[in-house]
Short mmCIF file of C-alpha atoms and ligand atoms in Angstrom, two decimals:
data_model
loop_
_atom_site.label_atom_id
_atom_site.label_comp_id
_atom_site.label_asym_id
_atom_site.label_seq_id
_atom_site.Cartn_x
_atom_site.Cartn_y
_atom_site.Cartn_z
CA MET X 138 29.17 -7.81 -10.23
CA ASN X 139 27.68 -9.91 -7.48
CA THR X 140 27.11 -13.60 -7.72
CA PHE X 141 24.69 -15.46 -5.53
CA ASN X 142 25.34 -19.14 -4.83
CA LYS X 143 22.82 -19.66 -2.08
CA ILE X 144 19.40 -18.03 -1.77
CA SER X 145 16.78 -18.52 0.91
CA VAL X 146 13.14 -18.22 -0.19
CA ILE X 147 10.69 -17.55 2.63
CA GLY X 148 7.15 -18.67 1.83
CA LEU X 149 6.81 -21.55 -0.65
CA GLY X 150 3.38 -20.73 -2.02
CA TYR X 151 2.06 -19.70 -5.42
CA ILE X 152 4.92 -17.24 -5.94
CA GLY X 153 7.73 -18.51 -3.70
CA LEU X 154 7.81 -22.09 -4.96
CA PRO X 155 7.90 -21.34 -8.71
CA THR X 156 10.48 -18.59 -8.10
CA ALA X 157 12.62 -20.96 -5.99
CA ALA X 158 12.38 -23.66 -8.64
CA VAL X 159 13.33 -21.32 -11.49
CA PHE X 160 16.43 -20.08 -9.59
CA ALA X 161 17.36 -23.66 -8.65
CA ASN X 162 17.05 -24.62 -12.29
CA GLN X 163 19.85 -22.10 -13.03
CA GLY X 164 22.13 -23.95 -10.62
CA VAL X 165 21.67 -21.71 -7.55
CA GLU X 166 21.32 -23.58 -4.26
CA ILE X 167 17.88 -22.74 -2.87
CA VAL X 168 16.90 -23.33 0.72
CA GLY X 169 13.18 -22.73 0.97
CA THR X 170 11.23 -22.16 4.15
CA ASP X 171 7.56 -22.60 4.89
CA THR X 172 5.69 -22.67 8.19
CA ASN X 173 3.48 -25.54 6.99
CA GLN X 174 5.02 -28.99 7.61
CA ALA X 175 2.86 -30.62 4.92
CA VAL X 176 4.13 -28.11 2.33
CA VAL X 177 7.75 -28.73 3.37
CA ASP X 178 7.30 -32.52 3.16
CA SER X 179 5.57 -32.36 -0.20
CA ILE X 180 8.31 -30.19 -1.74
CA ASN X 181 11.10 -32.36 -0.32
CA ALA X 182 9.33 -35.28 -2.00
CA GLY X 183 9.54 -33.36 -5.28
CA LYS X 184 5.82 -32.51 -5.47
CA PRO X 185 4.28 -29.02 -5.62
CA HIS X 186 1.30 -28.64 -3.29
CA PHE X 187 -0.83 -26.78 -5.87
CA GLY X 188 -1.47 -27.00 -9.60
CA GLU X 189 0.42 -24.77 -12.03
CA PRO X 190 1.39 -25.65 -15.62
CA ASN X 191 4.97 -27.01 -15.94
CA LEU X 192 5.70 -26.68 -12.22
CA ASP X 193 5.56 -30.42 -11.36
CA ALA X 194 8.40 -31.49 -13.65
CA LEU X 195 10.54 -28.49 -12.71
CA VAL X 196 10.21 -29.05 -8.95
CA ARG X 197 10.85 -32.78 -9.30
CA ARG X 198 14.03 -32.09 -11.30
CA VAL X 199 15.55 -29.48 -8.96
CA VAL X 200 14.71 -31.48 -5.81
CA GLU X 201 16.22 -34.63 -7.35
CA ASN X 202 19.44 -32.85 -8.31
CA GLY X 203 19.71 -31.35 -4.81
CA LYS X 204 19.38 -27.69 -5.81
CA LEU X 205 16.06 -27.13 -3.97
CA SER X 206 15.28 -28.21 -0.44
CA ALA X 207 12.64 -27.02 2.01
CA SER X 208 12.61 -26.68 5.78
CA LEU X 209 10.60 -25.13 8.60
CA GLU X 210 13.46 -22.89 9.67
CA VAL X 211 15.22 -20.08 7.83
CA ARG X 212 18.83 -21.08 7.07
CA PRO X 213 21.78 -18.73 6.46
CA ALA X 214 22.17 -17.62 2.83
CA GLU X 215 23.59 -14.78 0.75
CA ALA X 216 20.19 -13.43 -0.19
CA PHE X 217 16.67 -13.80 1.23
CA LEU X 218 13.55 -13.57 -0.92
CA VAL X 219 10.36 -12.98 1.04
CA ALA X 220 7.20 -14.24 -0.73
CA VAL X 221 4.65 -14.51 2.06
CA PRO X 222 0.94 -13.59 1.96
CA THR X 223 -0.23 -10.04 2.63
CA PRO X 224 -3.94 -10.70 3.14
CA LEU X 225 -6.72 -8.22 3.80
CA ARG X 226 -7.52 -7.07 7.28
CA THR X 227 -10.68 -5.20 8.14
CA GLY X 228 -9.86 -1.53 8.59
CA ALA X 229 -11.40 1.01 10.94
CA SER X 230 -14.14 1.95 8.44
CA SER X 231 -15.80 -0.24 5.81
CA ASP X 232 -12.49 -0.15 3.89
CA PHE X 233 -9.80 -2.80 4.16
CA GLY X 234 -6.04 -2.67 4.68
CA ALA X 235 -3.10 -5.08 4.59
CA ASP X 236 -2.31 -7.58 7.30
CA LEU X 237 1.49 -7.49 7.55
CA GLN X 238 1.86 -10.18 10.23
CA TYR X 239 3.48 -12.67 7.82
CA VAL X 240 6.00 -10.09 6.55
CA ARG X 241 6.86 -9.28 10.14
CA ALA X 242 7.20 -12.98 11.03
CA ALA X 243 9.50 -13.46 8.00
CA ALA X 244 11.65 -10.47 9.05
CA GLU X 245 11.90 -11.88 12.57
CA ALA X 246 12.86 -15.31 11.25
CA ILE X 247 15.55 -13.90 8.92
CA ALA X 248 17.09 -11.50 11.45
CA PRO X 249 18.94 -14.10 13.59
CA VAL X 250 20.79 -15.60 10.60
CA LEU X 251 21.75 -12.32 8.88
CA VAL X 252 25.43 -11.59 8.31
CA LYS X 253 27.18 -8.52 6.89
CA GLY X 254 26.78 -8.38 3.10
CA ASN X 255 23.36 -10.09 2.95
CA LEU X 256 20.59 -8.91 0.64
CA VAL X 257 16.91 -9.11 1.68
CA ILE X 258 14.20 -8.69 -0.96
CA LEU X 259 10.48 -8.34 -0.30
CA GLU X 260 8.45 -9.79 -3.20
CA SER X 261 5.05 -9.83 -1.50
CA THR X 262 2.59 -7.22 -2.74
CA SER X 263 2.67 -4.56 -0.03
CA PRO X 264 1.38 -1.11 0.90
CA VAL X 265 3.72 1.82 0.40
CA GLY X 266 6.25 1.92 3.26
CA THR X 267 6.27 -1.83 4.02
CA THR X 268 9.86 -2.43 2.86
CA GLU X 269 11.03 0.27 5.29
CA LYS X 270 8.94 -1.34 8.05
CA MET X 271 10.48 -4.74 7.30
CA ALA X 272 13.95 -3.18 7.53
CA GLY X 273 12.97 -1.61 10.86
CA TRP X 274 11.80 -4.95 12.28
CA MET X 275 15.12 -6.60 11.37
CA ALA X 276 17.19 -3.67 12.66
CA GLY X 277 15.37 -3.88 16.01
CA LEU X 278 16.55 -7.47 16.42
CA ARG X 279 20.11 -6.95 15.14
CA PRO X 280 21.68 -3.84 16.72
CA ASP X 281 25.10 -5.27 15.78
CA LEU X 282 24.39 -4.80 12.05
CA SER X 283 23.70 -1.57 10.12
CA PHE X 284 20.69 -1.14 7.83
CA PRO X 285 19.98 1.22 4.90
CA GLN X 286 17.49 3.39 6.84
CA ASP X 287 20.39 4.44 9.13
CA LYS X 288 23.60 3.96 7.14
CA GLY X 289 22.40 4.41 3.54
CA GLU X 290 24.92 3.10 1.01
CA MET X 291 27.30 2.10 3.82
CA ALA X 292 24.84 -0.33 5.42
CA ASP X 293 25.87 -3.92 6.21
CA ILE X 294 22.55 -5.24 4.93
CA ASN X 295 20.93 -4.35 1.58
CA ILE X 296 17.16 -4.26 1.27
CA ALA X 297 14.90 -4.01 -1.78
CA HIS X 298 11.33 -4.49 -2.94
CA CYS X 299 10.77 -6.37 -6.17
CA PRO X 300 7.08 -7.15 -6.56
CA GLU X 301 6.08 -10.35 -8.28
CA ARG X 302 3.88 -9.77 -11.34
CA VAL X 303 3.23 -13.27 -12.65
CA LEU X 304 -0.14 -14.43 -13.91
CA PRO X 305 -1.40 -17.65 -12.29
CA GLY X 306 -1.57 -20.25 -15.04
CA ARG X 307 1.55 -18.81 -16.73
CA ILE X 308 3.84 -18.38 -13.74
CA ILE X 309 6.92 -20.30 -14.92
CA GLU X 310 7.03 -18.48 -18.23
CA GLU X 311 6.32 -15.07 -16.69
CA VAL X 312 8.90 -15.35 -13.85
CA VAL X 313 11.51 -15.47 -16.61
CA ASN X 314 10.09 -13.20 -19.29
CA ASN X 315 8.17 -10.43 -17.50
CA ALA X 316 9.69 -7.01 -16.99
CA ARG X 317 10.57 -6.39 -13.33
CA VAL X 318 10.49 -3.30 -11.17
CA ILE X 319 13.37 -3.33 -8.69
CA GLY X 320 13.11 -0.83 -5.86
CA GLY X 321 16.12 -0.48 -3.60
CA MET X 322 16.18 1.33 -0.27
CA THR X 323 19.42 2.75 -1.68
CA ARG X 324 21.01 2.68 -5.13
CA LYS X 325 23.39 -0.09 -4.06
CA CYS X 326 20.48 -2.16 -2.69
CA ALA X 327 18.77 -1.87 -6.08
CA GLN X 328 21.92 -2.77 -8.02
CA ARG X 329 22.50 -5.87 -5.90
CA ALA X 330 18.86 -6.96 -6.30
CA LEU X 331 19.21 -6.39 -10.05
CA SER X 332 22.22 -8.70 -10.22
CA LEU X 333 20.22 -11.36 -8.37
CA TYR X 334 17.23 -11.19 -10.74
CA ARG X 335 19.53 -11.23 -13.77
CA ILE X 336 20.28 -14.88 -12.91
CA VAL X 337 16.80 -15.80 -14.15
CA VAL X 338 14.95 -12.79 -15.57
CA GLN X 339 15.17 -12.23 -19.31
CA GLY X 340 12.65 -9.36 -19.35
CA GLU X 341 13.54 -5.71 -18.87
CA CYS X 342 14.49 -4.72 -15.30
CA LYS X 343 13.73 -1.16 -14.19
CA VAL X 344 15.55 0.15 -11.15
CA THR X 345 13.85 2.59 -8.77
CA ASN X 346 13.32 3.21 -5.05
CA ALA X 347 11.34 0.86 -2.78
CA ARG X 348 8.27 3.12 -2.38
CA THR X 349 7.84 3.55 -6.14
CA ALA X 350 8.17 -0.20 -6.62
CA GLU X 351 5.50 -0.83 -3.96
CA MET X 352 3.11 1.66 -5.55
CA SER X 353 3.85 0.37 -9.04
CA LYS X 354 2.58 -3.12 -8.18
CA LEU X 355 -0.56 -1.77 -6.49
CA THR X 356 -1.18 0.51 -9.46
CA GLU X 357 -1.01 -2.34 -11.97
CA ASN X 358 -3.67 -4.34 -10.19
CA ALA X 359 -5.86 -1.32 -9.39
CA TYR X 360 -5.70 -0.33 -13.07
CA ARG X 361 -7.05 -3.74 -14.03
CA ASP X 362 -9.68 -3.67 -11.28
CA VAL X 363 -10.97 -0.23 -12.37
CA ASN X 364 -11.15 -1.37 -15.99
CA ILE X 365 -12.99 -4.59 -15.12
CA ALA X 366 -15.36 -2.52 -12.95
CA PHE X 367 -16.15 -0.39 -16.01
CA ALA X 368 -17.04 -3.56 -17.93
CA ASN X 369 -19.08 -4.93 -15.02
CA GLU X 370 -20.99 -1.66 -14.63
CA LEU X 371 -21.72 -1.71 -18.36
CA SER X 372 -23.07 -5.26 -18.03
CA VAL X 373 -25.59 -4.16 -15.38
CA ILE X 374 -26.66 -1.14 -17.46
CA CYS X 375 -27.00 -3.32 -20.57
CA ASP X 376 -29.10 -5.84 -18.68
CA ARG X 377 -31.54 -3.03 -17.88
CA HIS X 378 -31.67 -1.98 -21.56
CA LYS X 379 -31.82 -5.59 -22.82
CA ILE X 380 -28.57 -5.18 -24.78
CA ASN X 381 -26.03 -7.99 -25.14
CA VAL X 382 -23.03 -6.45 -23.37
CA TRP X 383 -20.47 -8.67 -25.09
CA GLU X 384 -21.74 -7.72 -28.53
CA LEU X 385 -21.70 -4.07 -27.42
CA ILE X 386 -18.09 -4.30 -26.23
CA GLN X 387 -17.03 -6.00 -29.44
CA MET X 388 -18.51 -3.06 -31.37
CA ALA X 389 -16.98 -0.39 -29.11
CA ASN X 390 -13.58 -2.09 -29.23
CA LEU X 391 -13.48 -1.63 -33.00
CA HIS X 392 -12.54 1.96 -32.21
CA PRO X 393 -8.72 2.17 -32.34
CA ARG X 394 -8.41 3.80 -28.91
CA VAL X 395 -11.02 1.77 -27.00
CA GLU X 396 -10.17 -1.53 -25.32
CA ILE X 397 -12.85 -2.56 -22.83
CA LEU X 398 -12.20 -5.68 -20.74
CA SER X 399 -14.71 -8.48 -20.19
CA PRO X 400 -17.55 -8.36 -17.68
CA GLY X 401 -17.90 -11.44 -15.53
CA PRO X 402 -19.45 -12.74 -12.31
CA GLY X 403 -17.11 -10.52 -10.25
CA VAL X 404 -13.39 -10.21 -9.63
CA GLY X 405 -11.55 -12.83 -7.63
CA GLY X 406 -8.14 -14.18 -6.81
CA HIS X 407 -5.64 -13.08 -4.27
CA CYS X 408 -4.40 -10.04 -6.16
CA ILE X 409 -6.80 -7.80 -8.04
CA ALA X 410 -9.62 -8.16 -5.50
CA VAL X 411 -7.20 -7.30 -2.68
CA ASP X 412 -4.38 -4.94 -3.69
CA PRO X 413 -6.46 -1.85 -4.62
CA TRP X 414 -7.57 -1.71 -0.97
CA PHE X 415 -3.94 -1.09 0.03
CA ILE X 416 -4.01 2.11 -2.04
CA VAL X 417 -7.38 3.12 -0.53
CA ASP X 418 -6.12 2.42 2.98
CA GLY X 419 -3.06 4.63 2.44
CA ALA X 420 -5.04 7.54 0.95
CA PRO X 421 -8.71 7.10 1.92
CA GLU X 422 -9.77 10.66 1.03
CA ASP X 423 -8.18 10.61 -2.42
CA ALA X 424 -8.69 7.07 -3.71
CA LYS X 425 -12.33 7.57 -4.70
CA LEU X 426 -12.40 5.84 -8.09
CA ILE X 427 -10.28 2.94 -6.88
CA ARG X 428 -12.60 2.33 -3.90
CA MET X 429 -15.70 2.58 -6.09
CA ALA X 430 -14.28 0.05 -8.57
CA ARG X 431 -13.75 -2.44 -5.73
CA GLN X 432 -17.33 -1.93 -4.58
CA ILE X 433 -18.75 -2.34 -8.12
CA ASN X 434 -16.82 -5.58 -8.67
CA ASP X 435 -17.75 -6.90 -5.23
CA ALA X 436 -21.44 -6.25 -5.94
CA LYS X 437 -21.46 -8.33 -9.12
CA PRO X 438 -21.97 -11.78 -7.51
CA GLY X 439 -25.13 -10.48 -5.78
CA PHE X 440 -26.43 -9.19 -9.12
CA VAL X 441 -25.84 -12.60 -10.73
CA CYS X 442 -27.76 -14.31 -7.89
CA GLU X 443 -30.74 -11.98 -8.43
CA LYS X 444 -30.77 -12.86 -12.14
CA VAL X 445 -30.66 -16.58 -11.36
CA ALA X 446 -33.49 -16.19 -8.85
CA GLU X 447 -35.63 -14.43 -11.49
CA ARG X 448 -35.11 -17.40 -13.84
CA ALA X 449 -35.65 -20.05 -11.19
CA LYS X 450 -38.99 -18.70 -10.05
CA ASP X 451 -40.56 -19.53 -13.46
CA LEU X 452 -39.76 -23.22 -13.02
CA VAL X 453 -41.72 -25.75 -10.96
CA ARG X 454 -38.62 -27.64 -9.85
CA PRO X 455 -35.49 -25.68 -10.73
CA VAL X 456 -32.26 -27.67 -10.86
CA ILE X 457 -29.20 -25.51 -11.59
CA ALA X 458 -25.92 -26.84 -12.98
CA CYS X 459 -23.30 -24.40 -11.64
CA LEU X 460 -20.31 -24.71 -13.95
CA GLY X 461 -16.99 -23.72 -12.37
CA LEU X 462 -15.91 -22.57 -8.91
CA SER X 463 -12.38 -21.23 -9.36
CA TYR X 464 -11.66 -17.50 -9.60
CA LYS X 465 -10.79 -17.71 -13.29
CA ALA X 466 -10.41 -20.15 -16.17
CA ASP X 467 -8.18 -23.24 -16.03
CA VAL X 468 -6.84 -22.83 -12.48
CA ASP X 469 -7.74 -24.74 -9.30
CA ASP X 470 -7.55 -21.65 -7.08
CA LEU X 471 -10.79 -20.87 -5.21
CA ARG X 472 -9.43 -17.86 -3.27
CA GLN X 473 -11.85 -14.90 -3.29
CA SER X 474 -13.68 -16.63 -6.11
CA PRO X 475 -16.87 -14.87 -7.23
CA ALA X 476 -18.14 -18.22 -8.55
CA LEU X 477 -17.79 -19.77 -5.09
CA GLU X 478 -19.53 -16.78 -3.55
CA ILE X 479 -22.42 -17.07 -6.01
CA VAL X 480 -22.92 -20.79 -5.34
CA THR X 481 -22.78 -20.13 -1.58
CA GLN X 482 -25.35 -17.32 -1.85
CA LEU X 483 -27.63 -19.43 -4.06
CA ALA X 484 -27.46 -22.29 -1.55
CA ASP X 485 -28.51 -19.89 1.23
CA MET X 486 -31.35 -18.51 -0.91
CA LYS X 487 -32.75 -22.07 -1.20
CA ILE X 488 -34.36 -21.34 -4.56
CA ALA X 489 -33.25 -24.45 -6.39
CA GLU X 490 -31.38 -27.72 -6.27
CA LEU X 491 -27.71 -27.01 -7.07
CA LEU X 492 -25.33 -29.32 -8.94
CA VAL X 493 -21.78 -28.05 -8.66
CA VAL X 494 -19.27 -28.92 -11.40
CA GLU X 495 -15.57 -28.02 -11.05
CA PRO X 496 -13.20 -30.23 -13.05
CA HIS X 497 -10.10 -28.72 -11.37
CA VAL X 498 -10.83 -29.88 -7.81
CA SER X 499 -11.38 -33.31 -6.29
CA ALA X 500 -13.63 -32.14 -3.45
CA LEU X 501 -15.83 -29.15 -2.67
CA PRO X 502 -14.64 -26.67 -0.01
CA PRO X 503 -16.25 -26.86 3.46
CA VAL X 504 -18.29 -23.71 2.83
CA LEU X 505 -20.29 -25.75 0.29
CA THR X 506 -20.25 -29.20 1.89
CA ASP X 507 -21.54 -27.57 5.09
CA ARG X 508 -24.52 -26.50 3.02
CA GLY X 509 -25.13 -30.08 1.89
CA LEU X 510 -23.70 -29.65 -1.64
CA GLU X 511 -21.71 -32.32 -3.47
CA LEU X 512 -19.31 -32.22 -6.40
CA THR X 513 -21.15 -33.45 -9.50
CA ASP X 514 -19.63 -34.54 -12.78
CA PHE X 515 -20.42 -32.56 -15.89
CA ASP X 516 -22.45 -35.25 -17.70
CA MET X 517 -24.66 -35.96 -14.71
CA ALA X 518 -25.27 -32.26 -14.09
CA MET X 519 -26.27 -31.75 -17.72
CA GLU X 520 -28.64 -34.69 -17.58
CA GLN X 521 -30.46 -33.44 -14.48
CA ALA X 522 -30.39 -29.62 -14.69
CA ASN X 523 -32.98 -27.36 -16.31
CA VAL X 524 -30.87 -24.22 -15.71
CA VAL X 525 -27.19 -23.96 -16.67
CA LEU X 526 -25.18 -21.26 -14.93
CA LEU X 527 -21.74 -20.80 -16.50
CA LEU X 528 -19.51 -19.21 -13.86
CA VAL X 529 -15.99 -19.98 -15.12
CA ASP X 530 -14.87 -20.16 -18.76
CA HIS X 531 -12.71 -23.27 -18.26
CA SER X 532 -11.48 -24.77 -21.55
CA ALA X 533 -13.40 -27.92 -20.60
CA PHE X 534 -16.69 -26.00 -20.86
CA MET X 535 -15.91 -24.11 -24.05
CA HIS X 536 -16.50 -26.78 -26.64
CA ILE X 537 -19.49 -28.60 -25.27
CA ASP X 538 -22.12 -30.17 -27.48
CA ARG X 539 -24.70 -27.37 -27.95
CA ASP X 540 -27.52 -29.93 -28.02
CA LEU X 541 -26.87 -30.45 -24.31
CA ILE X 542 -28.03 -26.94 -23.45
CA LYS X 543 -30.58 -26.19 -26.14
CA ASP X 544 -33.62 -27.02 -23.98
CA LYS X 545 -32.34 -25.39 -20.79
CA PHE X 546 -32.28 -21.86 -19.41
CA VAL X 547 -28.69 -20.70 -19.87
CA ILE X 548 -27.11 -17.93 -17.82
CA ASP X 549 -23.65 -17.25 -19.17
CA THR X 550 -21.82 -14.87 -16.80
CA ARG X 551 -18.65 -14.89 -18.93
CA GLY X 552 -20.06 -14.30 -22.40
CA ALA X 553 -18.24 -17.45 -23.40
CA TRP X 554 -21.06 -19.29 -25.23
N1 SAJ A 637 -11.47 -10.73 -14.94
C1 SAJ A 637 -12.65 -10.25 -15.48
N2 SAJ A 637 -12.60 -9.62 -16.68
C2 SAJ A 637 -11.44 -9.46 -17.38
C3 SAJ A 637 -10.23 -9.95 -16.83
C4 SAJ A 637 -10.28 -10.58 -15.60
O1 SAJ A 637 -13.73 -10.36 -14.88
O2 SAJ A 637 -11.49 -8.89 -18.48
C5 SAJ A 637 -11.48 -11.39 -13.62
C6 SAJ A 637 -11.00 -12.83 -13.63
O3 SAJ A 637 -12.01 -13.71 -13.98
C7 SAJ A 637 -10.56 -13.00 -12.20
C8 SAJ A 637 -9.99 -11.63 -11.85
O4 SAJ A 637 -10.54 -10.73 -12.78
O5 SAJ A 637 -11.64 -13.28 -11.35
C9 SAJ A 637 -8.48 -11.52 -11.86
O6 SAJ A 637 -7.92 -12.30 -12.91
P1 SAJ A 637 -6.69 -11.81 -13.82
O7 SAJ A 637 -6.39 -12.90 -14.77
O8 SAJ A 637 -6.94 -10.47 -14.40
O9 SAJ A 637 -5.50 -11.59 -12.77
P2 SAJ A 637 -4.84 -12.47 -11.58
O10 SAJ A 637 -5.47 -12.03 -10.30
O11 SAJ A 637 -4.84 -13.93 -11.88
O12 SAJ A 637 -3.32 -11.93 -11.64
C10 SAJ A 637 -3.06 -10.54 -11.49
C11 SAJ A 637 -2.15 -10.07 -12.63
N3 SAJ A 637 -2.11 -8.60 -12.68
C12 SAJ A 637 -2.40 -7.91 -13.79
O13 SAJ A 637 -2.73 -8.44 -14.82
C13 SAJ A 637 -2.28 -6.42 -13.70
C14 SAJ A 637 -0.76 -10.66 -12.43
O14 SAJ A 637 0.14 -10.15 -13.41
C15 SAJ A 637 -0.24 -10.31 -11.02
O15 SAJ A 637 1.04 -10.88 -10.79
C16 SAJ A 637 -1.20 -10.92 -10.02
O16 SAJ A 637 -2.48 -10.30 -10.22
C17 SAJ A 637 -0.68 -10.66 -8.62
O17 SAJ A 637 -0.09 -11.59 -8.03
O18 SAJ A 637 -0.79 -9.53 -8.15
#
């Protein structure tokens, strides 16, 4: 049985920081690395640089007791956990693929400090074959060490892929309780990674090879994307037939083997709107349904804008309260947010005055301020608007006084009211 006393976490973002903090909370010394000086400073001051329930107190505690520290440079450790972004890059056709530059940079930063017996784990969501590529990049820089692609079970360095699967908004709880898929480049790699995760993970841990683990993560998010696309397509069909799609879904879901997800303004975030493209990119001829689902979900913001425009043209002076900007309820994350895209498109259409309400941010992003928009508080927006466009089902919007909206045109993209 291996024990790990010192772990290096590369990338202290939405996944890396909570993971580092949870390990540190179990008494493991964590040396975190991030390329952003402001992030490093903020963490060393005990403050997370983004909002996530229960993260503030945890980070403060483990920084104060010396178990978590951050730096710009990768320090020697027994194990290295890579949690860097794998964003979209534009592919050769209209499809997208993964930009692996940050994984490569992490591999190049780890390589100089590697010693025999180290374990390197890739947590970032990655296309099939990325773990092997990462191993190749490190091997190229360290000819004095052996790697699993050449020496198998005898290698000096062990390498595994263990995709993160946590849901933003519930990260701390899910890091501990979710089941994990642990894919080793060899059996020994997987067993060593398993012993590392056992320090914190209480959920089931399934051991497999690295390629299956990579595909497993992509499959989970593509599954959700395809199912949301089904709901979003239904919402467009129901609009044509003047049927309330949420009532329809409630009826259909009474069937014991039907469980339709919720339509919305589109699919956002850094995961579900991105990862299915990695499957398409790796098998463009075969991934027909997965590509189509991405296209259906990506088309939904445009559909919402058309509906708003139809409403606005009946009013002499339309003023629209746009409620919510984040990609989903009760988070401050605006990445790939359909709500943000809708507000941006509406601003460009110049069909109405827009009042933007987002209780989870203190300032609007440049894409909106550049268009002359300002953050408005909820009460003022309700006082001035004659159209209310609900884009995000934040708890703060769920229990509003119905009298506030009774004389306004309401467009509820979430079926929340
Ligand atoms: N959405 C709908 N209808 C639904 C459910 C979601 O329109 O019925 C929308 C949301 O509003 C949001 C988007 O989909 O815009 C994605 O939200 P989400 O809550 O489904 O998922 P994420 O992106 O926050 O987190 C996902 C999770 N994956 C799965 O549930 C399969 C999480 O477990 C992963 O760790 C995460 O992606 C990731 O990092 O990959």
